[in-house]
Structure formats: structure tokens, C-alpha cells
Amino acid sequence: YVLTVDLTAGNDKGVLSFKKIADGEVKPEPAVVQTLYFDFGSNGTNTARGEQTENPDGNGNYWNNIVNNSGNYATAGTVYSSLINAENTQTTYALTLDSRFTTNGASGGGGLLAPTGDNLGDLAIPSATGDYFFIEQSEDNSSFTFSGLDKNKGYKFYAFGSRKATDVRTALYKVSGYNNDEGELQIAGTNCGGEGINQNVAKIYVSELIFPDDDGKIKFTIARQEGSYIALNVLKIEEYTNVER
């Protein structure tokens, strides 16, 4: 047998994995080292467009608020550094906006104001699902990049987008590093979330395990598959150890 201990998240939060050695080959089980949560949306100055998530949330998790800094916009080049994980431990990771994003949400902006745990699990935090970043009708895509990541770790992305509207709006979320993944998510449309519910209330894009490029970076792109304005409300990242590129 082989015992692996990963202390990335702190000495008191070690991740243990224990696996039998078969045929002379050691293959420890992949294990989650740490989780990071992101609330994309308003800085709360104008509560009609949304609010930041207060820490910790009702589940005891800590969030990174990625918010506007110039009117209703989050400007290209903005760096959100010293990101924290769900345990409120500071990491060396940063998020940089490659493009300008517009923010909106709350009741006037059609955010998801009453998420349920049955539908979204740990992402069902109203302040997080209630507002969002979005790309304008005239924009094909916008992106942000995570840097300082551990090239020996793998990262799984969980993305949720929702905006109340009767027209069909489908996002194409793309994640690119050493390897790439992408997936569609319908965020709006008549009965999209059930009879009489014109927004996504339960579907989440889940990526394959993505490894950072040689510079320790992973890019997340919000693109348009169908429709006008395309939103991203919430992002969760799980960091895995005992994985190979």
C-alpha cells in the first residue's frame, strides 16, 4: 500500500490518499486538495444590480467576490489577487480580466434570487446566483485568466449562469491550459428552468480535469453559442492532487 499526504491547503488540512499497490505500479487515488468559490457580479454599491457574498456563507464556505470597479463595468487588466479557498486560507493564485465585463443582476437584472440546495448544492447562495458578469450583444466572447497555479495539480471547473428572459440564451464556456475543455449551458429561455420558469435554475457546466500550461495559467472564456447577452454568475474550482498531465 502507499499513503500520500498533501499539505497544500495547510498543515491542519492535509489530504490523505491510501491505495493498494497492484502489479508493482503505484497509483494513488486522485483527491481534492482545496476548493475555491467565486461570485461574479456587483460590488453592492447599487443593490438594485446585486451584492457581494458575505463570508462565510450558510454552509461555512468562503468566497472570492469578483466585482465591478468602473461604473457597471469590471475593466480589462483588473487583477484579483491573493484568492482564498473555501476554508479562508489565502492562496498564491490570482485572477486577471483579459477583457472588460459588464455586471448586472438582482430583481431588475433577472438574476436567480431563490436558488435551492436540491438544484445547485453548495452553489445555492442567493447573493452569488443573484448577479453576474456578462458579455454584451456586440461582443463575441470575453475571458479571464488564473495564474500562479500548481502545474502538478489538476483543476475541475463548475460554472453556473442564469438570467431571466424568454429568448434563448446559451453560453459556451471554454477552459484552456495544458489541455482544453468546453461545454454549452442554456442560461435563459421560455420554460428553461421548468414550466413558467424562464431561467436556468439547476444546470451546471462541469469541465474535465484541466492542467495549467507551462506558465501555471488557465484561461476561462465566456462565449456565445446562441442568443444575445451571455452571463456567468458563479464558478467553483476543485484542485486535485495525485493526477498526471
Backbone as numpy.savetxt, mean C-alpha at the origin, in Angstrom:
# Nx Ny Nz CAx CAy CAz Cx Cy Cz
17.26 -30.45 11.20 16.42 -29.26 11.20 17.30 -28.02 11.20
16.72 -26.90 10.71 17.45 -25.64 10.73 16.56 -24.57 11.35
17.11 -23.78 12.24 16.41 -22.69 12.90 16.99 -21.38 12.39
16.10 -20.47 11.89 16.53 -19.17 11.39 15.88 -18.08 12.23
16.68 -17.09 12.64 16.17 -15.96 13.42 16.46 -14.68 12.66
15.41 -13.89 12.39 15.57 -12.60 11.70 15.21 -11.49 12.67
16.16 -10.58 12.94 15.95 -9.51 13.91 15.79 -8.14 13.25
15.40 -8.12 11.97 15.26 -6.84 11.25 14.32 -5.89 11.96
13.23 -6.40 12.50 12.21 -5.55 13.12 12.54 -5.19 14.56
13.68 -5.63 15.06 14.08 -5.32 16.43 14.40 -6.58 17.22
15.24 -6.43 18.25 15.66 -7.59 19.02 14.51 -8.27 19.75
13.46 -7.51 20.09 12.32 -8.08 20.80 11.21 -8.52 19.86
11.48 -8.47 18.55 10.45 -8.85 17.58 11.04 -9.81 16.54
11.90 -10.70 17.00 12.55 -11.63 16.09 11.57 -12.58 15.43
11.86 -12.94 14.19 11.04 -13.88 13.43 11.78 -15.21 13.37
11.14 -16.25 13.89 11.73 -17.57 13.89 11.12 -18.43 12.80
11.94 -19.20 12.12 11.44 -20.20 11.18 12.21 -21.49 11.40
11.48 -22.60 11.35 12.05 -23.89 11.71 11.58 -24.91 10.69
12.52 -25.54 10.01 12.13 -26.45 8.94 13.08 -27.64 8.89
12.49 -28.78 8.57 13.27 -30.00 8.46 14.16 -29.96 7.21
15.37 -30.45 7.34 16.28 -30.56 6.22 15.97 -31.86 5.47
15.66 -31.74 4.19 15.33 -32.91 3.38 16.35 -33.08 2.27
16.82 -34.29 2.09 17.75 -34.61 0.99 18.99 -33.72 1.01
19.41 -33.31 2.18 20.62 -32.52 2.29 20.48 -31.06 1.91
19.24 -30.60 1.63 19.03 -29.23 1.19 18.30 -28.44 2.26
18.82 -27.27 2.58 18.23 -26.42 3.62 17.34 -25.37 2.96
16.06 -25.42 3.28 15.12 -24.44 2.72 14.20 -23.93 3.82
14.65 -22.95 4.59 13.78 -22.37 5.62 12.50 -21.80 5.01
11.41 -21.87 5.75 10.14 -21.34 5.26 10.18 -19.82 5.18
9.63 -19.23 4.11 9.48 -17.77 4.07 8.68 -17.29 5.28
9.07 -16.15 5.82 8.41 -15.62 7.01 8.34 -14.10 6.92
7.24 -13.53 7.43 7.06 -12.08 7.45 7.91 -11.48 8.56
8.79 -10.55 8.18 9.65 -9.87 9.14 8.92 -8.68 9.75
8.29 -7.89 8.89 7.57 -6.71 9.36 6.55 -6.30 8.31
5.58 -5.49 8.76 4.50 -5.00 7.91 4.45 -3.49 8.00
4.21 -2.82 6.86 4.07 -1.36 6.84 2.72 -1.00 6.23
2.04 -0.02 6.84 0.75 0.46 6.37 0.86 1.90 5.89
0.13 2.22 4.80 0.17 3.56 4.22 -1.24 4.07 3.95
-1.53 5.28 4.45 -2.78 5.98 4.20 -2.47 7.10 3.22
-2.98 6.99 1.98 -2.79 8.03 0.97 -3.99 8.95 0.97
-3.74 10.27 1.06 -4.87 11.19 1.03 -4.57 12.54 1.64
-5.57 13.09 2.30 -5.52 14.46 2.78 -4.71 14.59 4.07
-4.11 15.77 4.23 -3.38 16.05 5.46 -4.32 16.48 6.59
-5.62 16.60 6.30 -6.61 16.90 7.32 -6.90 18.36 7.51
-6.16 19.24 6.81 -6.43 20.68 6.92 -7.85 20.99 6.47
-8.26 20.35 5.39 -9.64 20.45 4.91 -10.30 19.10 5.13
-11.03 18.95 6.24 -11.60 17.66 6.59 -12.67 17.20 5.61
-13.16 18.12 4.77 -14.13 17.74 3.75 -13.50 16.85 2.69
-12.15 16.83 2.64 -11.45 16.00 1.66 -10.75 14.81 2.31
-10.90 14.64 3.61 -10.31 13.49 4.28 -9.46 13.89 5.47
-8.86 12.88 6.11 -8.06 13.11 7.30 -6.96 12.08 7.40
-5.98 12.38 8.24 -4.90 11.44 8.46 -5.35 10.34 9.43
-4.66 9.22 9.39 -4.94 8.13 10.32 -4.14 8.34 11.59
-4.84 8.33 12.72 -4.18 8.49 14.01 -3.60 7.15 14.45
-2.44 7.24 15.10 -1.75 6.04 15.55 -1.85 5.84 17.05
-1.99 4.58 17.48 -2.25 3.41 16.65 -3.72 3.36 16.23
-4.03 2.51 15.24 -5.42 2.36 14.83 -6.13 1.41 15.80
-7.38 1.08 15.50 -8.15 0.23 16.40 -7.62 -1.18 16.55
-6.75 -1.58 15.63 -6.14 -2.91 15.71 -4.77 -2.88 16.37
-4.34 -1.68 16.76 -3.02 -1.55 17.37 -1.89 -1.36 16.39
-2.23 -1.15 15.10 -1.21 -0.96 14.06 -0.90 0.52 13.85
0.35 0.78 13.46 0.80 2.15 13.18 0.90 2.36 11.67
0.52 3.57 11.23 0.42 3.90 9.80 1.37 5.03 9.44
1.75 5.05 8.15 2.44 6.18 7.54 1.41 6.97 6.74
1.29 8.26 7.04 0.36 9.12 6.31 1.10 9.81 5.17
0.69 9.49 3.94 1.30 10.07 2.74 0.30 11.09 2.22
0.59 12.38 2.40 -0.44 13.41 2.26 -0.01 14.56 1.34
-1.00 15.41 1.03 -0.76 16.59 0.20 0.10 17.61 0.95
0.84 18.41 0.16 1.70 19.44 0.76 1.67 20.76 -0.01
0.78 20.85 -1.02 0.64 22.07 -1.80 -0.80 22.18 -2.29
-1.64 22.80 -1.48 -3.06 22.82 -1.81 -3.61 21.41 -1.77
-4.30 21.02 -2.84 -4.84 19.66 -2.92 -3.85 18.66 -3.51
-2.61 19.10 -3.73 -1.63 18.26 -4.41 -0.49 17.81 -3.49
0.06 16.65 -3.84 1.33 16.18 -3.27 2.33 16.28 -4.41
3.32 17.11 -4.25 4.18 17.48 -5.37 5.25 16.43 -5.68
5.61 16.36 -6.95 6.66 15.45 -7.40 7.96 15.79 -6.68
8.69 14.75 -6.30 9.95 14.94 -5.60 9.83 14.93 -4.09
8.60 14.95 -3.57 8.40 14.91 -2.12 8.91 13.57 -1.57
9.67 13.64 -0.49 10.21 12.43 0.13 9.58 12.25 1.51
9.00 11.10 1.74 8.47 10.71 3.04 9.47 9.70 3.61
10.29 10.14 4.54 11.41 9.32 5.01 11.12 8.74 6.39
12.04 7.90 6.85 11.94 7.26 8.17 10.56 6.62 8.36
10.16 5.84 7.38 8.87 5.17 7.46 8.85 4.22 8.66
7.68 4.09 9.27 7.54 3.22 10.44 6.80 1.95 10.05
7.06 0.88 10.80 6.32 -0.34 10.57 5.11 -0.41 11.50
4.37 -1.50 11.42 3.12 -1.61 12.18 3.33 -1.58 13.68
4.57 -1.87 14.12 4.89 -1.87 15.55 5.43 -0.52 16.02
5.43 0.47 15.11 5.95 1.81 15.39 7.47 1.83 15.52
8.12 0.89 14.84 9.58 0.88 14.77 10.02 1.60 13.51
10.92 2.56 13.67 11.40 3.32 12.51 12.28 2.46 11.63
12.07 2.58 10.32 12.90 1.86 9.36 13.82 2.84 8.64
14.66 2.30 7.79 15.54 3.14 6.96 14.92 3.40 5.59
13.68 2.97 5.40 13.03 3.06 4.10 12.42 4.44 3.88
12.33 4.83 2.61 11.72 6.10 2.24 10.81 5.91 1.04
9.84 6.79 0.90 8.95 6.82 -0.25 9.10 8.18 -0.92
9.40 8.18 -2.22 9.57 9.41 -2.98 8.55 9.46 -4.10
7.85 10.59 -4.23 6.88 10.76 -5.31 7.62 11.08 -6.60
7.45 10.22 -7.61 8.05 10.46 -8.92 7.20 11.43 -9.73
5.92 11.55 -9.36 4.95 12.38 -10.09 4.11 13.15 -9.09
3.42 14.16 -9.58 2.46 14.88 -8.74 1.19 14.04 -8.61
0.62 14.05 -7.41 -0.66 13.39 -7.18 -1.67 14.41 -6.64
-2.94 14.18 -6.97 -4.03 14.97 -6.42 -4.69 14.17 -5.31
-5.15 14.86 -4.26 -5.81 14.19 -3.14 -7.28 14.57 -3.08
-8.08 13.64 -2.57 -9.51 13.88 -2.39 -10.05 12.81 -1.46
-11.34 12.91 -1.16 -11.94 11.89 -0.32 -13.07 12.43 0.52
-13.32 11.74 1.64 -14.42 12.02 2.54 -15.75 11.95 1.80
-16.80 12.50 2.38 -18.13 12.36 1.79 -18.23 13.08 0.46
-17.57 14.24 0.34 -17.64 14.99 -0.91 -16.84 14.38 -2.02
-15.83 13.59 -1.67 -14.97 12.99 -2.68 -15.20 11.52 -2.90
-16.23 10.96 -2.26 -16.61 9.59 -2.54 -15.70 8.52 -1.99
-14.97 8.81 -0.93 -14.16 7.76 -0.33 -15.00 6.72 0.37
-14.40 5.60 0.74 -15.12 4.55 1.45 -15.10 4.88 2.93
-16.24 5.35 3.45 -16.30 5.89 4.80 -16.61 4.86 5.86
-17.18 3.72 5.47 -17.58 2.72 6.46 -17.09 1.33 6.04
-15.77 1.14 5.99 -15.24 -0.19 5.62 -15.54 -1.20 6.72
-15.59 -2.47 6.36 -15.82 -3.52 7.35 -14.65 -4.48 7.38
-14.39 -5.00 8.56 -13.33 -5.98 8.71 -13.60 -7.25 7.94
-14.88 -7.60 7.80 -15.22 -8.80 7.03 -14.76 -8.67 5.59
-14.81 -7.46 5.06 -14.41 -7.23 3.66 -12.92 -6.96 3.50
-12.35 -6.16 4.39 -11.00 -5.66 4.18 -10.00 -6.03 5.28
-10.45 -6.74 6.29 -9.52 -7.15 7.34 -8.85 -5.97 8.00
-7.52 -6.02 8.12 -6.77 -4.97 8.82 -6.70 -3.66 8.07
-7.18 -3.63 6.82 -7.19 -2.38 6.05 -8.46 -1.57 6.29
-9.40 -2.12 7.05 -10.70 -1.48 7.25 -10.63 -0.38 8.30
-9.86 0.66 8.00 -9.71 1.82 8.87 -10.32 3.02 8.14
-11.44 3.58 8.63 -12.17 4.62 7.88 -11.33 5.80 7.44
-10.42 6.26 8.28 -9.60 7.41 7.91 -8.65 7.08 6.77
-8.31 5.79 6.62 -7.41 5.36 5.54 -8.17 5.11 4.24
-9.30 4.41 4.32 -10.08 4.11 3.10 -10.91 5.31 2.66
-11.08 6.30 3.52 -11.97 7.42 3.23 -11.39 8.49 2.34
-10.09 8.50 2.11 -9.48 9.46 1.19 -8.42 8.76 0.36
-7.83 9.49 -0.60 -6.98 8.81 -1.57 -6.13 9.78 -2.37
-5.09 9.24 -2.98 -4.37 9.88 -4.09 -5.06 9.44 -5.37
-5.03 10.31 -6.41 -5.56 9.86 -7.69 -4.85 10.55 -8.84
-4.95 9.90 -10.01 -4.43 10.51 -11.23 -5.59 11.16 -11.96
-5.31 12.32 -12.53 -6.33 13.09 -13.24 -6.70 12.42 -14.56
-7.81 12.87 -15.12 -8.30 12.32 -16.39 -7.28 12.52 -17.51
-6.49 13.58 -17.41 -5.50 13.89 -18.46 -4.18 13.16 -18.26
-4.02 12.44 -17.15 -2.77 11.75 -16.84 -2.91 10.25 -17.11
-1.91 9.68 -17.75 -1.94 8.25 -18.04 -1.52 7.42 -16.83
-0.55 7.93 -16.08 -0.08 7.20 -14.90 0.75 8.12 -14.03
0.92 7.72 -12.79 1.82 8.40 -11.86 2.43 7.34 -10.96
3.57 7.66 -10.36 4.27 6.63 -9.59 4.99 7.21 -8.38
5.35 6.31 -7.48 6.23 6.65 -6.36 7.18 5.48 -6.17
8.32 5.76 -5.52 9.38 4.75 -5.41 9.80 4.58 -3.95
9.87 3.33 -3.54 10.42 2.99 -2.22 11.93 2.76 -2.38
12.70 3.32 -1.46 14.16 3.18 -1.52 14.69 2.74 -0.17
15.96 2.30 -0.18 16.59 1.83 1.04 16.15 0.45 1.46
15.49 -0.28 0.55 14.97 -1.60 0.87 16.10 -2.63 0.95
15.83 -3.73 1.60 16.80 -4.80 1.77 16.75 -5.72 0.55
17.82 -5.77 -0.21 17.84 -6.57 -1.44 17.75 -8.07 -1.17
17.97 -8.46 0.07 17.87 -9.88 0.42 16.49 -10.26 0.92
15.56 -9.31 0.90 14.20 -9.56 1.34 13.25 -9.46 0.14
12.06 -10.06 0.29 11.01 -9.93 -0.70 9.86 -9.12 -0.12
9.11 -8.43 -0.99 8.05 -7.53 -0.54 6.75 -7.84 -1.27
5.70 -8.04 -0.49 4.37 -8.29 -1.06 3.50 -7.06 -0.81
2.83 -6.60 -1.88 2.03 -5.37 -1.84 0.54 -5.70 -1.87
-0.20 -5.03 -0.99 -1.65 -5.12 -0.95 -2.21 -3.72 -1.19
-2.89 -3.52 -2.33 -3.36 -2.18 -2.71 -4.89 -2.15 -2.77
-5.46 -1.11 -2.16 -6.91 -0.93 -2.18 -7.25 0.44 -2.71
-8.17 0.48 -3.68 -8.66 1.74 -4.23 -10.18 1.74 -4.27
-10.78 2.91 -3.97 -12.24 3.00 -3.96 -12.66 4.45 -4.10
-13.66 4.67 -4.98 -14.21 6.02 -5.18 -15.65 5.87 -5.66
-16.60 6.43 -4.94 -18.01 6.29 -5.30 -18.29 7.01 -6.61
-18.75 6.26 -7.63 -19.09 6.82 -8.94 -19.83 5.74 -9.74
-20.71 6.17 -10.63 -21.47 5.20 -11.44 -20.71 4.77 -12.69
-19.76 5.59 -13.15 -18.97 5.19 -14.32 -17.88 4.21 -13.90
-17.57 3.29 -14.80 -16.56 2.27 -14.50 -15.17 2.91 -14.45
-14.46 2.66 -13.36 -13.08 3.13 -13.20 -12.25 1.95 -12.73
-11.31 1.55 -13.55 -10.48 0.39 -13.23 -9.02 0.78 -13.24
-8.37 0.53 -12.13 -6.94 0.84 -12.00 -6.11 -0.32 -12.53
-4.91 0.02 -12.99 -3.87 -0.97 -13.27 -2.71 -0.61 -12.38
-2.51 -1.40 -11.34 -1.41 -1.18 -10.41 -0.21 -2.00 -10.86
0.95 -1.36 -10.91 2.18 -2.02 -11.36 3.25 -1.87 -10.28
3.95 -2.97 -10.02 5.04 -2.96 -9.05 6.29 -3.47 -9.75
7.37 -2.71 -9.69 8.57 -3.08 -10.45 9.83 -2.86 -9.62
10.67 -3.89 -9.63 11.97 -3.84 -8.97 12.90 -4.75 -9.73
13.48 -5.75 -9.04 14.27 -6.77 -9.72 13.36 -7.61 -10.63
12.12 -7.83 -10.17 11.07 -8.47 -10.97 9.84 -7.58 -10.95
8.84 -7.91 -11.74 7.67 -7.04 -11.92 6.38 -7.82 -11.73
5.33 -7.07 -11.38 3.99 -7.64 -11.30 2.99 -6.52 -11.55
1.80 -6.88 -12.00 0.75 -5.88 -12.19 -0.61 -6.55 -12.07
-1.63 -5.75 -11.77 -2.98 -6.30 -11.66 -4.02 -5.21 -11.76
-5.21 -5.59 -12.24 -6.33 -4.67 -12.37 -7.17 -4.67 -11.10
-7.78 -3.52 -10.81 -8.71 -3.42 -9.68 -9.79 -2.40 -10.05
-11.04 -2.84 -10.12 -12.14 -1.91 -10.38 -12.45 -1.18 -9.08
-12.33 0.14 -9.12 -12.53 0.92 -7.92 -13.89 1.61 -7.87
-14.57 1.71 -9.03 -15.87 2.39 -9.07 -16.70 1.84 -10.21
-18.01 2.10 -10.13 -18.93 1.66 -11.17 -20.25 1.21 -10.56
-21.31 1.28 -11.32 -22.64 0.89 -10.84 -22.62 -0.53 -10.29
-23.05 -0.67 -9.03 -23.12 -1.95 -8.33 -21.76 -2.64 -8.20
-20.70 -1.87 -8.28 -19.34 -2.42 -8.18 -19.14 -3.16 -6.86
-19.72 -2.63 -5.78 -19.56 -3.24 -4.46 -20.76 -4.02 -3.98
-21.69 -4.30 -4.91 -22.93 -4.97 -4.55 -24.11 -4.14 -4.99
-25.30 -4.67 -4.84 -26.50 -3.99 -5.30 -26.62 -2.61 -4.66
-26.62 -1.57 -5.51 -26.77 -0.19 -5.04 -25.51 0.42 -4.46
-24.38 -0.30 -4.51 -23.11 0.21 -3.96 -22.16 0.44 -5.12
-21.90 1.71 -5.40 -21.17 2.07 -6.63 -19.68 2.33 -6.39
-19.09 1.55 -5.53 -17.65 1.66 -5.29 -17.13 0.34 -4.74
-15.83 0.16 -4.87 -15.19 -1.04 -4.37 -15.22 -1.04 -2.84
-15.66 -2.15 -2.26 -15.70 -2.25 -0.81 -14.92 -3.45 -0.28
-14.43 -4.32 -1.18 -13.84 -5.57 -0.69 -12.63 -6.08 -1.47
-12.47 -5.66 -2.72 -11.42 -6.26 -3.55 -10.08 -5.55 -3.33
-9.02 -6.35 -3.27 -7.67 -5.86 -3.03 -6.74 -6.47 -4.06
-5.88 -5.65 -4.63 -4.83 -6.19 -5.49 -3.70 -6.68 -4.60
-3.29 -7.93 -4.80 -2.19 -8.51 -4.05 -1.10 -8.92 -5.05
0.08 -8.39 -4.86 1.17 -8.68 -5.80 1.86 -9.99 -5.49
2.62 -10.46 -6.44 3.57 -11.53 -6.16 4.68 -10.95 -5.27
5.55 -11.80 -4.81 6.68 -11.33 -4.02 7.63 -10.56 -4.94
7.89 -9.29 -4.60 8.74 -8.42 -5.42 10.06 -8.17 -4.69
11.15 -8.28 -5.44 12.47 -8.02 -4.87 12.97 -6.66 -5.34
13.66 -5.92 -4.47 14.22 -4.63 -4.88 15.24 -4.81 -6.00
15.42 -3.75 -6.78 16.47 -3.78 -7.80 17.83 -3.65 -7.13
18.87 -3.56 -7.92 20.23 -3.53 -7.37 20.51 -2.29 -6.54
19.66 -1.26 -6.67 19.80 -0.05 -5.86 18.90 -0.07 -4.63
18.22 -1.19 -4.39 17.34 -1.29 -3.23 16.03 -0.55 -3.40
15.53 -0.47 -4.65 14.31 0.30 -4.92 13.22 -0.56 -5.54
11.98 -0.19 -5.24 10.79 -0.76 -5.88 9.86 0.40 -6.23
9.40 0.41 -7.48 8.48 1.47 -7.94 7.05 0.94 -7.97
6.13 1.78 -7.50 4.69 1.47 -7.56 4.03 2.49 -8.48
3.35 2.00 -9.52 2.72 2.88 -10.51 1.22 2.70 -10.51
0.51 3.83 -10.53 -0.95 3.84 -10.68 -1.25 4.24 -12.11
-1.84 3.32 -12.86 -2.17 3.58 -14.26 -3.67 3.35 -14.49
-4.13 3.77 -15.65 -5.54 3.66 -16.00 -5.77 2.47 -16.92
-6.62 1.56 -16.49 -7.06 0.48 -17.37 -8.34 0.89 -18.09
-9.24 1.56 -17.33 -10.50 2.04 -17.90 -11.05 3.16 -17.02
-11.66 4.15 -17.66 -12.33 5.20 -16.90 -11.53 6.48 -16.81
-11.94 7.34 -15.90 -11.37 8.69 -15.81 -10.36 8.80 -14.67
-10.84 9.14 -13.48 -9.95 9.36 -12.34 -9.67 8.03 -11.63
-8.41 7.74 -11.38 -8.01 6.45 -10.81 -7.34 6.69 -9.46
-7.83 6.00 -8.44 -7.42 6.26 -7.06 -6.63 5.13 -6.43
-5.85 5.51 -5.42 -5.22 4.56 -4.50 -5.46 5.10 -3.09
-6.17 4.33 -2.27 -6.51 4.75 -0.91 -5.52 4.22 0.12
-5.21 2.93 0.02 -4.46 2.24 1.07 -3.43 1.30 0.44
-2.30 1.19 1.11 -1.28 0.23 0.69 -0.71 -0.44 1.94
-0.57 -1.75 1.86 0.12 -2.52 2.91 1.27 -3.27 2.26
2.41 -3.30 2.95 3.57 -4.03 2.45 4.02 -5.01 3.52
4.19 -6.26 3.13 4.78 -7.27 4.00 6.19 -7.55 3.51
7.14 -7.56 4.43 8.53 -7.84 4.11 8.85 -9.28 4.53
9.38 -10.07 3.59 9.64 -11.50 3.84 11.13 -11.80 3.89
11.49 -12.69 4.77 12.83 -13.24 4.84 12.78 -14.71 4.40
13.94 -15.34 4.27 14.05 -16.73 3.82 13.51 -16.89 2.39
13.82 -15.92 1.54 13.38 -15.96 0.15 14.59 -15.68 -0.75
14.48 -16.11 -1.99 15.57 -15.91 -2.95 15.07 -15.21 -4.19
15.91 -14.32 -4.73 15.54 -13.60 -5.94 15.52 -14.57 -7.13
